Short mmCIF file of C-alpha atoms and ligand atoms in Angstrom, two decimals:
data_model
loop_
_atom_site.label_atom_id
_atom_site.label_comp_id
_atom_site.label_asym_id
_atom_site.label_seq_id
_atom_site.Cartn_x
_atom_site.Cartn_y
_atom_site.Cartn_z
CA MET A 287 10.48 -33.47 21.52
CA ALA A 288 7.44 -32.09 19.00
CA LYS A 289 4.56 -31.60 21.28
CA SER A 290 1.37 -30.88 20.31
CA THR A 291 -1.05 -28.95 22.06
CA THR A 292 -3.05 -26.63 20.52
CA ALA A 293 -3.07 -22.42 19.96
CA PHE A 294 -4.47 -20.23 19.40
CA THR A 295 -3.96 -17.84 15.97
CA CYS A 296 -4.63 -14.46 14.66
CA THR A 297 -5.10 -14.45 10.59
CA ALA A 298 -5.35 -10.55 10.80
CA CYS A 299 -1.54 -10.73 12.07
CA GLY A 300 -0.13 -14.28 13.38
CA ALA A 301 -0.24 -13.30 16.47
CA SER A 302 -0.12 -16.46 18.87
CA HIS A 303 -2.71 -16.56 22.40
CA LYS A 304 -3.11 -18.35 24.56
CA LYS A 305 -6.42 -18.67 24.28
CA TRP A 306 -9.81 -17.06 22.61
CA ALA A 307 -10.64 -14.45 22.70
CA GLY A 308 -13.28 -11.96 20.31
CA ARG A 309 -10.57 -9.43 19.71
CA CYS A 310 -6.05 -9.56 19.52
CA ASP A 311 -4.50 -7.65 21.14
CA ALA A 312 -1.56 -7.64 19.18
CA CYS A 313 -3.41 -5.93 15.98
CA GLY A 314 -6.91 -4.68 17.03
CA ALA A 315 -8.68 -6.44 14.95
CA TRP A 316 -12.92 -8.44 15.79
CA ASN A 317 -12.55 -12.16 15.20
CA THR A 318 -9.99 -13.14 13.83
CA ILE A 319 -8.07 -15.35 16.61
CA VAL A 320 -8.79 -19.20 15.40
CA GLU A 321 -7.56 -22.96 16.90
CA GLU A 322 -4.72 -24.18 15.14
CA ALA A 323 -2.42 -26.85 15.48
CA PRO A 324 1.49 -24.86 16.06
CA LEU A 325 3.67 -25.82 14.11
CA SER A 326 5.99 -28.89 15.54
CA GLN A 327 8.96 -27.03 17.48
CA GLY A 328 11.52 -30.10 16.04
CA PRO A 329 14.72 -30.34 18.48
CA GLY A 330 15.55 -27.86 18.12
CA ARG A 331 14.93 -26.90 22.12
CA GLY A 332 17.75 -26.82 24.29
CA LEU A 333 20.45 -25.71 22.27
CA GLY A 334 22.75 -26.10 24.94
CA ALA A 335 25.22 -28.44 23.62
CA HIS A 336 25.97 -26.71 20.44
CA LYS A 337 25.70 -29.57 18.69
CA GLY A 338 25.81 -27.43 14.82
CA ARG A 339 27.65 -26.77 12.02
CA ALA A 340 29.80 -23.73 11.66
CA VAL A 341 28.36 -21.14 8.64
CA PRO A 342 31.30 -20.12 7.16
CA LEU A 343 31.37 -15.94 8.01
CA SER A 344 33.49 -13.65 4.94
CA SER A 345 33.15 -9.47 5.29
CA LEU A 346 31.22 -7.40 3.52
CA GLN A 347 33.20 -6.62 0.93
CA THR A 348 32.42 -7.71 -2.55
CA THR A 349 33.10 -7.04 -6.60
CA GLU A 350 29.88 -8.68 -7.77
CA ALA A 351 28.33 -6.11 -9.46
CA PRO A 352 24.53 -5.89 -8.11
CA PRO A 353 22.11 -8.58 -10.81
CA PRO A 354 20.67 -5.88 -12.96
CA ARG A 355 16.88 -5.87 -12.85
CA HIS A 356 14.37 -6.27 -15.24
CA LEU A 357 11.80 -3.44 -16.33
CA ALA A 358 8.86 -5.22 -17.55
CA GLY A 359 7.83 -1.18 -19.34
CA MET A 360 4.88 -0.70 -16.89
CA ASP A 361 6.76 2.69 -15.39
CA GLU A 362 3.88 2.78 -12.44
CA LEU A 363 5.00 -0.94 -12.06
CA ASP A 364 8.39 -0.44 -12.41
CA ARG A 365 9.11 1.99 -9.93
CA VAL A 366 7.28 0.47 -7.58
CA LEU A 367 9.40 -2.50 -7.46
CA GLY A 368 11.51 0.15 -6.67
CA GLY A 369 13.54 0.74 -10.53
CA GLY A 370 12.31 -3.08 -11.95
CA LEU A 371 12.38 -6.45 -10.67
CA VAL A 372 14.83 -7.91 -8.98
CA PRO A 373 15.51 -11.32 -9.55
CA GLY A 374 15.22 -14.57 -6.86
CA SER A 375 13.04 -11.84 -5.31
CA ALA A 376 9.85 -12.31 -3.33
CA VAL A 377 6.94 -9.60 -3.47
CA LEU A 378 4.03 -9.83 -2.21
CA VAL A 379 1.26 -7.81 -3.60
CA GLY A 380 -1.69 -7.57 -1.46
CA GLY A 381 -5.70 -6.28 -1.69
CA ASP A 382 -9.11 -6.07 -1.32
CA PRO A 383 -10.90 -9.11 -3.06
CA GLY A 384 -11.98 -7.51 -6.34
CA ILE A 385 -9.56 -5.55 -6.62
CA GLY A 386 -7.29 -6.15 -9.38
CA LYS A 387 -4.26 -8.33 -8.67
CA SER A 388 -5.21 -11.30 -10.74
CA THR A 389 -5.27 -8.88 -13.88
CA LEU A 390 -2.20 -6.61 -12.84
CA LEU A 391 -0.05 -9.79 -12.34
CA LEU A 392 -1.26 -11.28 -16.07
CA GLN A 393 -0.22 -7.73 -17.29
CA GLY A 394 2.73 -7.16 -15.51
CA ALA A 395 3.49 -11.69 -16.44
CA ALA A 396 2.66 -10.36 -20.57
CA ALA A 397 5.13 -7.86 -20.21
CA PHE A 398 7.78 -9.74 -19.12
CA ALA A 399 7.19 -12.24 -20.98
CA ARG A 400 7.52 -9.78 -24.56
CA ARG A 401 9.87 -8.76 -22.82
CA GLY A 402 12.74 -11.84 -22.65
CA LEU A 403 11.17 -13.04 -20.02
CA GLN A 404 10.56 -16.34 -19.19
CA ALA A 405 7.41 -16.49 -17.23
CA VAL A 406 4.82 -18.34 -15.55
CA TYR A 407 1.15 -17.96 -13.63
CA ILE A 408 -0.33 -20.59 -11.91
CA SER A 409 -3.63 -19.76 -11.09
CA GLY A 410 -5.32 -22.35 -7.62
CA GLU A 411 -8.67 -19.68 -7.85
CA GLU A 412 -9.56 -19.94 -11.32
CA ALA A 413 -9.26 -22.74 -13.72
CA SER A 414 -6.52 -21.66 -16.58
CA ALA A 415 -10.15 -21.30 -19.19
CA GLN A 416 -11.23 -18.09 -16.68
CA VAL A 417 -7.04 -16.85 -17.40
CA ARG A 418 -7.22 -17.03 -20.58
CA MET A 419 -10.40 -15.34 -20.96
CA ARG A 420 -9.25 -12.23 -19.15
CA ALA A 421 -5.44 -12.41 -21.56
CA GLN A 422 -8.66 -12.44 -24.45
CA ARG A 423 -9.84 -9.46 -22.86
CA LEU A 424 -6.50 -7.02 -22.06
CA GLY A 425 -5.30 -8.40 -25.23
CA LEU A 426 -3.29 -10.54 -23.60
CA ALA A 427 -3.25 -13.56 -25.54
CA ASP A 428 -0.67 -14.22 -27.93
CA ALA A 429 1.92 -13.14 -24.21
CA PRO A 430 4.03 -15.70 -24.30
CA VAL A 431 3.09 -16.28 -20.37
CA ARG A 432 3.47 -19.77 -19.42
CA LEU A 433 -0.24 -21.10 -17.56
CA GLY A 434 -0.82 -23.72 -14.83
CA SER A 435 -3.68 -23.94 -12.85
CA GLU A 436 -3.36 -25.69 -9.35
CA THR A 437 -3.13 -25.13 -5.45
CA ASN A 438 -0.61 -28.81 -4.27
CA LEU A 439 2.54 -26.98 -2.88
CA ARG A 440 4.92 -29.97 -3.87
CA ASP A 441 3.53 -30.49 -7.48
CA ILE A 442 3.37 -27.13 -8.26
CA LEU A 443 8.44 -26.00 -6.20
CA THR A 444 7.92 -28.97 -9.52
CA THR A 445 7.15 -27.61 -12.08
CA LEU A 446 8.96 -24.35 -11.54
CA ASP A 447 11.81 -26.40 -10.83
CA ASN A 448 11.80 -27.49 -13.38
CA GLU A 449 10.63 -25.57 -15.73
CA ARG A 450 12.18 -22.17 -13.96
CA PRO A 451 11.39 -19.66 -15.45
CA ASP A 452 12.58 -15.93 -14.73
CA LEU A 453 9.81 -14.92 -12.22
CA ALA A 454 6.49 -17.12 -11.66
CA ILE A 455 2.97 -15.30 -10.46
CA ILE A 456 1.81 -17.29 -7.36
CA ASP A 457 -2.46 -16.78 -7.80
CA SER A 458 -2.59 -17.16 -4.16
CA VAL A 459 -0.61 -18.12 -1.16
CA GLN A 460 -4.19 -18.59 1.15
CA THR A 461 -5.48 -20.99 -1.21
CA LEU A 462 -1.83 -22.90 -1.66
CA TRP A 463 -1.56 -26.70 0.77
CA SER A 464 1.47 -28.34 1.80
CA ASP A 465 0.90 -32.05 2.65
CA GLN A 466 3.31 -31.60 5.19
CA VAL A 467 1.07 -29.47 7.54
CA GLU A 468 -1.96 -30.76 9.08
CA ALA A 469 -4.09 -27.08 8.64
CA ALA A 470 -6.96 -26.53 6.56
CA PRO A 471 -5.78 -24.61 3.03
CA GLY A 472 -6.03 -20.50 3.86
CA SER A 473 -5.39 -21.00 7.12
CA VAL A 474 -2.30 -19.19 9.30
CA ALA A 475 0.00 -22.44 9.03
CA GLN A 476 -0.93 -23.11 5.73
CA VAL A 477 0.20 -19.92 4.67
CA ARG A 478 3.28 -19.10 6.16
CA ALA A 479 4.71 -23.07 5.95
CA ALA A 480 3.90 -22.39 1.35
CA ALA A 481 5.06 -18.56 1.77
CA HIS A 482 8.94 -19.90 3.49
CA GLU A 483 8.61 -22.60 1.36
CA LEU A 484 8.77 -20.77 -1.98
CA VAL A 485 10.61 -17.96 -0.89
CA THR A 486 13.48 -19.99 -0.06
CA PHE A 487 13.01 -22.05 -3.68
CA ALA A 488 12.87 -18.41 -4.47
CA LYS A 489 16.72 -17.55 -3.61
CA ARG A 490 17.95 -21.20 -4.54
CA LYS A 491 17.16 -20.76 -7.72
CA GLY A 492 16.65 -17.42 -8.63
CA VAL A 493 13.31 -17.33 -9.52
CA ALA A 494 11.44 -13.70 -8.52
CA ILE A 495 8.27 -15.07 -6.89
CA PHE A 496 4.18 -12.80 -6.66
CA LEU A 497 2.18 -13.86 -4.12
CA VAL A 498 -0.87 -12.65 -4.16
CA GLY A 499 -3.19 -12.05 -0.78
CA HIS A 500 -6.23 -11.64 -0.30
CA VAL A 501 -6.79 -8.47 2.76
CA THR A 502 -9.40 -10.20 5.41
CA LYS A 503 -11.01 -8.56 7.02
CA GLU A 504 -12.09 -12.04 9.84
CA GLY A 505 -12.31 -15.32 9.44
CA GLN A 506 -10.50 -18.62 9.16
CA ILE A 507 -8.78 -17.28 6.32
CA ALA A 508 -4.62 -15.94 6.55
CA GLY A 509 -3.86 -12.52 5.97
CA PRO A 510 -1.28 -11.53 3.67
CA ARG A 511 0.39 -9.32 7.07
CA VAL A 512 1.27 -12.66 8.53
CA VAL A 513 3.82 -13.33 5.88
CA GLU A 514 5.05 -10.33 5.47
CA HIS A 515 8.09 -10.21 7.28
CA MET A 516 9.38 -13.05 4.62
CA VAL A 517 9.18 -11.82 1.05
CA ASP A 518 11.19 -9.34 0.74
CA THR A 519 8.97 -5.95 -1.35
CA VAL A 520 5.04 -6.16 0.24
CA ILE A 521 3.06 -4.22 -2.17
CA TYR A 522 -0.06 -3.40 -2.03
CA PHE A 523 -3.16 -3.05 -4.19
CA GLU A 524 -5.68 -0.03 -3.10
CA GLY A 525 -8.47 1.66 -4.50
CA GLU A 526 -12.15 2.60 -3.06
CA ARG A 527 -15.57 0.97 -4.19
CA GLY A 528 -17.24 3.38 -7.11
CA HIS A 529 -13.73 5.34 -8.36
CA GLN A 530 -11.74 3.82 -11.20
CA PHE A 531 -8.42 4.10 -10.13
CA ARG A 532 -6.19 1.61 -8.13
CA ILE A 533 -2.58 2.61 -6.08
CA LEU A 534 0.04 0.47 -5.44
CA ARG A 535 1.58 0.83 -3.09
CA SER A 536 5.80 -0.18 -1.03
CA VAL A 537 5.19 -0.90 2.00
CA LYS A 538 8.91 -2.97 2.76
CA ASN A 539 10.56 -2.86 -0.55
CA ARG A 540 14.31 -4.33 0.74
CA PHE A 541 15.80 -3.28 -2.79
CA GLY A 542 13.96 -0.36 -3.10
CA PRO A 543 12.01 3.48 -1.49
CA ALA A 544 9.01 2.40 0.17
CA ASP A 545 5.66 4.92 0.05
CA GLU A 546 5.96 4.90 -3.74
CA ILE A 547 2.70 4.58 -5.60
CA GLY A 548 1.95 3.58 -9.15
CA VAL A 549 -1.82 5.01 -9.89
CA PHE A 550 -3.93 2.26 -12.57
CA GLU A 551 -7.72 3.38 -13.79
CA MET A 552 -9.36 0.45 -14.17
CA THR A 553 -11.14 0.50 -17.79
CA GLY A 554 -12.76 -2.84 -19.05
CA SER A 555 -9.71 -3.16 -21.95
CA GLY A 556 -7.35 -3.94 -18.19
CA LEU A 557 -5.26 -1.72 -15.82
CA ALA A 558 -5.01 1.92 -17.88
CA GLU A 559 -1.04 4.06 -16.45
CA VAL A 560 -1.77 6.51 -14.81
CA ALA A 561 0.81 8.53 -16.24
CA ASN A 562 0.46 12.69 -13.84
CA PRO A 563 -1.85 12.06 -11.16
CA SER A 564 -2.21 14.57 -9.58
CA ALA A 565 -3.77 15.99 -13.23
CA LEU A 566 -6.08 13.15 -12.68
CA PHE A 567 -6.82 13.28 -8.84
CA LEU A 568 -7.78 17.84 -9.47
CA SER A 569 -9.70 16.53 -12.24
CA GLU A 570 -12.97 16.83 -10.60
CA ARG A 571 -12.28 20.61 -9.52
CA GLY A 572 -14.43 23.05 -10.70
CA GLN A 573 -14.62 26.28 -9.56
CA PRO A 574 -13.27 27.91 -6.28
CA VAL A 575 -15.61 26.46 -3.04
CA PRO A 576 -15.23 26.36 0.68
CA GLY A 577 -13.89 23.45 1.49
CA SER A 578 -11.93 22.63 -1.22
CA ALA A 579 -7.88 22.93 -0.31
CA VAL A 580 -5.01 21.08 -2.86
CA PHE A 581 -2.49 19.47 -1.48
CA ALA A 582 0.91 19.42 -2.39
CA GLY A 583 1.82 16.21 -1.62
CA ILE A 584 4.98 13.30 -2.20
CA GLU A 585 4.20 10.13 -2.40
CA GLY A 586 7.80 7.48 -2.38
CA THR A 587 9.60 9.89 -5.40
CA ARG A 588 7.33 11.55 -7.05
CA PRO A 589 4.88 14.84 -6.38
CA VAL A 590 1.01 14.11 -6.45
CA LEU A 591 -0.86 16.81 -5.63
CA THR A 592 -4.86 15.63 -4.41
CA GLU A 593 -7.63 18.04 -3.34
CA VAL A 594 -8.32 17.63 0.61
CA GLN A 595 -12.49 18.35 0.98
CA ALA A 596 -14.23 19.02 4.46
CA LEU A 597 -17.61 19.41 4.90
CA VAL A 598 -18.84 21.48 7.84
CA ALA A 599 -22.43 21.50 9.67
CA PRO A 600 -24.50 22.31 12.44
CA SER A 601 -25.04 18.58 14.15
CA THR A 602 -28.33 17.29 15.53
CA LEU A 603 -25.94 14.54 17.58
CA ALA A 604 -25.13 14.94 21.44
CA SER A 605 -21.38 13.70 19.61
CA PRO A 606 -20.42 15.34 16.60
CA ARG A 607 -20.00 12.66 13.73
CA ARG A 608 -16.56 12.76 12.83
CA THR A 609 -16.03 11.10 9.09
CA VAL A 610 -12.90 10.39 7.54
CA VAL A 611 -12.30 9.07 3.76
CA GLY A 612 -8.79 8.64 2.57
CA LEU A 613 -6.64 10.75 5.75
CA ASP A 614 -6.00 9.35 9.13
CA SER A 615 -8.65 10.25 11.72
CA GLY A 616 -6.61 9.65 15.04
CA ARG A 617 -4.64 13.03 12.69
CA VAL A 618 -7.73 14.99 12.20
CA SER A 619 -8.20 14.69 15.41
CA THR A 620 -5.35 16.32 16.53
CA ILE A 621 -5.61 19.04 13.95
CA LEU A 622 -9.65 20.32 15.78
CA ALA A 623 -8.29 19.84 19.02
CA VAL A 624 -4.95 21.95 18.42
CA LEU A 625 -8.10 24.73 16.34
CA GLU A 626 -9.71 24.17 18.77
CA ALA A 627 -6.69 24.76 21.86
CA ARG A 628 -4.93 27.17 20.12
CA CYS A 629 -6.36 29.52 17.43
CA GLY A 630 -10.18 29.69 19.77
CA ILE A 631 -11.76 28.87 16.45
CA PRO A 632 -14.58 25.32 17.65
CA PHE A 633 -15.64 22.50 16.36
CA ALA A 634 -18.04 20.64 19.17
CA GLY A 635 -21.89 20.46 17.92
CA LEU A 636 -20.65 20.74 14.18
CA ASP A 637 -20.35 17.97 12.15
CA VAL A 638 -16.92 17.66 9.98
CA PHE A 639 -17.14 15.64 6.90
CA LEU A 640 -12.86 15.04 5.22
CA ASN A 641 -12.23 13.48 2.43
CA VAL A 642 -10.28 12.62 -0.84
CA ALA A 643 -10.64 13.82 -4.21
CA GLY A 644 -10.35 10.87 -6.43
CA GLY A 645 -10.33 7.80 -3.82
CA MET A 646 -6.24 8.46 -2.96
CA ARG A 647 -5.23 7.83 -0.15
CA VAL A 648 -2.84 10.94 2.40
CA ASN A 649 -0.52 9.17 4.52
CA GLU A 650 1.55 12.39 4.89
CA PRO A 651 2.38 14.69 8.06
CA ALA A 652 2.91 17.97 5.90
CA ALA A 653 -1.20 17.28 4.64
CA ASP A 654 -1.77 18.86 8.62
CA LEU A 655 -1.77 22.93 7.37
CA ALA A 656 -3.54 21.77 4.48
CA ILE A 657 -6.75 19.65 5.81
CA ALA A 658 -6.79 22.82 8.46
CA GLY A 659 -6.57 24.72 5.19
CA ALA A 660 -10.44 22.45 4.19
CA LEU A 661 -11.87 22.34 8.03
CA LEU A 662 -11.36 26.23 8.33
CA SER A 663 -12.36 27.21 4.55
CA ALA A 664 -15.39 24.59 5.76
CA ARG A 665 -16.37 26.58 8.19
CA GLU A 666 -16.17 30.43 7.85
CA ASP A 667 -17.69 29.20 4.11
CA SER A 668 -14.69 31.14 2.46
CA ALA A 669 -12.55 29.67 -0.56
CA LEU A 670 -9.12 29.05 -0.35
CA PRO A 671 -7.33 31.25 -3.17
CA PRO A 672 -7.49 28.97 -6.05
CA ASP A 673 -4.58 28.95 -7.33
CA ALA A 674 -2.69 28.12 -4.83
CA VAL A 675 -1.51 24.61 -2.72
CA LEU A 676 -0.31 23.95 0.67
CA PHE A 677 2.03 22.60 3.00
CA GLY A 678 3.70 21.92 6.60
CA GLU A 679 3.29 19.93 9.35
CA ILE A 680 1.38 20.87 12.13
CA SER A 681 2.75 20.43 16.28
CA LEU A 682 0.93 20.31 18.95
CA SER A 683 1.62 23.83 19.63
CA GLY A 684 0.04 25.06 16.77
CA ALA A 685 3.75 25.49 15.09
CA LEU A 686 3.82 24.87 12.19
CA ARG A 687 7.09 22.72 11.41
CA PRO A 688 9.62 22.11 7.21
CA VAL A 689 8.12 18.99 5.60
CA ALA A 690 10.82 16.94 2.66
CA GLN A 691 11.14 18.05 -0.24
CA ALA A 692 9.53 21.29 -0.84
CA GLU A 693 10.63 23.18 -3.93
CA ASN A 694 9.60 19.09 -5.83
CA ARG A 695 5.69 19.88 -4.29
CA LEU A 696 6.56 23.59 -5.46
CA LYS A 697 7.57 21.91 -9.28
CA GLU A 698 4.94 19.58 -9.47
CA ALA A 699 1.52 22.69 -8.16
CA GLN A 700 3.52 25.65 -11.04
CA LYS A 701 3.92 22.71 -13.47
CA LEU A 702 0.08 22.35 -12.67
CA GLY A 703 -0.70 25.76 -13.18
CA PHE A 704 -0.94 27.08 -9.18
CA SER A 705 0.89 30.39 -8.56
CA GLN A 706 1.65 30.12 -4.96
CA ALA A 707 2.65 28.18 -2.04
CA ILE A 708 0.83 28.17 1.53
CA LEU A 709 4.03 27.15 3.44
CA PRO A 710 5.73 26.82 7.07
CA ASP A 711 7.99 30.43 7.52
CA SER A 712 10.94 27.93 8.53
CA GLN A 713 10.81 25.90 5.81
CA LYS A 714 14.12 26.06 3.61
CA VAL A 715 13.07 26.93 0.23
CA GLU A 716 15.68 25.92 -2.53
CA GLY A 717 14.30 28.01 -6.31
CA ALA A 718 10.48 28.54 -5.55
CA GLY A 719 11.05 27.78 -9.31
CA GLY A 720 8.37 31.41 -9.99
CA MET A 721 5.74 30.49 -7.19
CA GLY A 722 4.62 32.62 -4.77
CA THR A 723 5.20 31.36 -1.45
CA ARG A 724 2.48 32.98 1.81
CA ARG A 725 5.30 31.85 4.92
CA ILE A 726 3.19 31.40 8.60
CA ALA A 727 4.73 30.65 11.57
CA ASP A 728 1.76 29.35 12.88
CA LEU A 729 -2.01 28.60 12.78
CA THR A 730 -3.25 31.22 15.13
CA GLY A 731 -1.27 33.28 11.53
CA PHE A 732 -2.76 31.21 9.13
CA VAL A 733 -6.41 32.46 10.11
CA GLY A 734 -5.44 35.24 10.84
CA GLU A 735 -3.65 35.89 7.00
CA VAL A 736 -5.90 34.03 4.75
CA PHE A 737 -8.82 34.56 6.43
CA GLY A 738 -8.55 37.70 8.12
CA ALA A 739 -9.36 36.76 11.62
CA GLY A 740 -7.01 36.46 14.20
N1 ATP B 112 -15.21 -7.02 -18.79
C1 ATP B 112 -15.24 -6.62 -17.71
N2 ATP B 112 -14.57 -4.99 -17.85
C2 ATP B 112 -14.53 -4.04 -17.17
N3 ATP B 112 -14.27 -4.25 -15.67
C3 ATP B 112 -13.95 -5.81 -15.84
C4 ATP B 112 -14.03 -6.70 -16.08
N4 ATP B 112 -14.35 -7.85 -15.47
C5 ATP B 112 -13.42 -7.42 -14.65
N5 ATP B 112 -13.08 -6.39 -14.73
C6 ATP B 112 -12.53 -5.39 -13.82
O1 ATP B 112 -12.29 -6.32 -13.13
C7 ATP B 112 -11.74 -6.82 -11.74
C8 ATP B 112 -11.95 -7.65 -11.01
O2 ATP B 112 -9.77 -7.81 -10.75
P1 ATP B 112 -9.77 -9.36 -10.54
O3 ATP B 112 -10.32 -10.58 -10.94
O4 ATP B 112 -8.03 -8.78 -11.49
O5 ATP B 112 -9.56 -8.87 -8.92
P2 ATP B 112 -9.17 -9.79 -8.04
O6 ATP B 112 -7.95 -8.61 -6.92
O7 ATP B 112 -8.03 -10.38 -8.55
O8 ATP B 112 -10.27 -10.29 -7.43
P3 ATP B 112 -9.93 -11.73 -6.79
O9 ATP B 112 -10.43 -10.90 -5.24
O10 ATP B 112 -11.56 -12.45 -7.08
O11 ATP B 112 -8.87 -12.03 -7.20
C9 ATP B 112 -13.60 -5.99 -11.10
O12 ATP B 112 -13.67 -5.84 -9.62
C10 ATP B 112 -13.94 -5.38 -12.36
O13 ATP B 112 -13.55 -3.40 -11.55
MG1 MG B 113 -7.98 -12.79 -8.78
ZN1 ZN B 114 -4.17 -9.74 15.70
#
């Protein structure tokens, strides 16, 4: 039967540990391990006797058409959902506190409701009056969204079962509590139990459910990662402090491509969709300056141009600074090492600062060449051609490797007024569409071609 020994759980990733530790060895987070009663194991142990019921099995064939998707009419949201909302699906929306999750989902709920869907918004964090104030500020007071304020999971499920809406927003999963779990609200056990109940309800009753989850850096509150595996779609709402841009990014989607992004701008009257993010991310560019390189990237199915900026300066520190924002710092270290080892261009004794303009995050390896370009340009104090975009992956040997969707990258660059692309020699391009291409075999060739040195 159920054994009730205490266990230790990481609130960031949900891993269980035998004893307490300062750092979780599963995800590397610090101060996230807390003591928690384990979920009771029930009579599920020792299945040797097979006393279950046989599950009916069926073939893979179906004559049923896929369920129609619901469009919110907010393109940036619909795209990230994989082309609209799938009925009965469970969507987790994670993000830092205050980034705009409630705003996004209230606007989303209103958009769906105005197109005839029954939408319910349950807030466990704010009183209904507070949500109404926000709705008023966003100009959504007339949208037929039904609003409730509750944290008791049992009451919420009963309400949803009575109402049977098309979609329900639960803001947030960390505030819910189930009387069947002996743990505090926000604990891993409670958050998992609540998410499990809601996801099961969504599938069984065909109600699409959005769960809001706050990203927590440390402490007692479980982060959204502990429920990622239960839901169909995981999207994160990101943004840099001090920037008004917000990026909605799908990291998992059972019903569409992952890695799609939607771009919004936070304004006093809510989130405004940004239909042309490339123009936005490049809008802060002035005259050509050393240290700037334009990367022709792809986010999901959409090309997005961003500016990689580097600053390289003599360091007074024994181990010089490597400050990287919006790029993978491991990737940057590798590129610095390749520049040194393969091209003989050392960065020792130099502070390096790198970032992506506009608060964007770039994860593609295709950005390697733009990163190298920005670094070299800053170090040599020589601007790259202002009409050029760059893309290409750099291998440890210094060779340039081709990347996916070259045509889309070139097309977007041309649309924004660029006339040439610096890209790998081995890149196949079917129709550059009027863009000039400068093909480069390896990093040494790049240095020679662009900066006139071997
Ligand atoms: N009156 C206002 N004018 C302009 N922007 C506002 C206004 N009120 C709020 N905001 C913006 O909305 C953001 C908060 O949005 P929201 O409450 O949707 O975030 P959240 O992610 O749900 O936060 P929480 O973690 O508190 O639930 C603020 O950080 C601010 O940028
Ligand atoms: Mg909120
Ligand atoms: Zn962990």
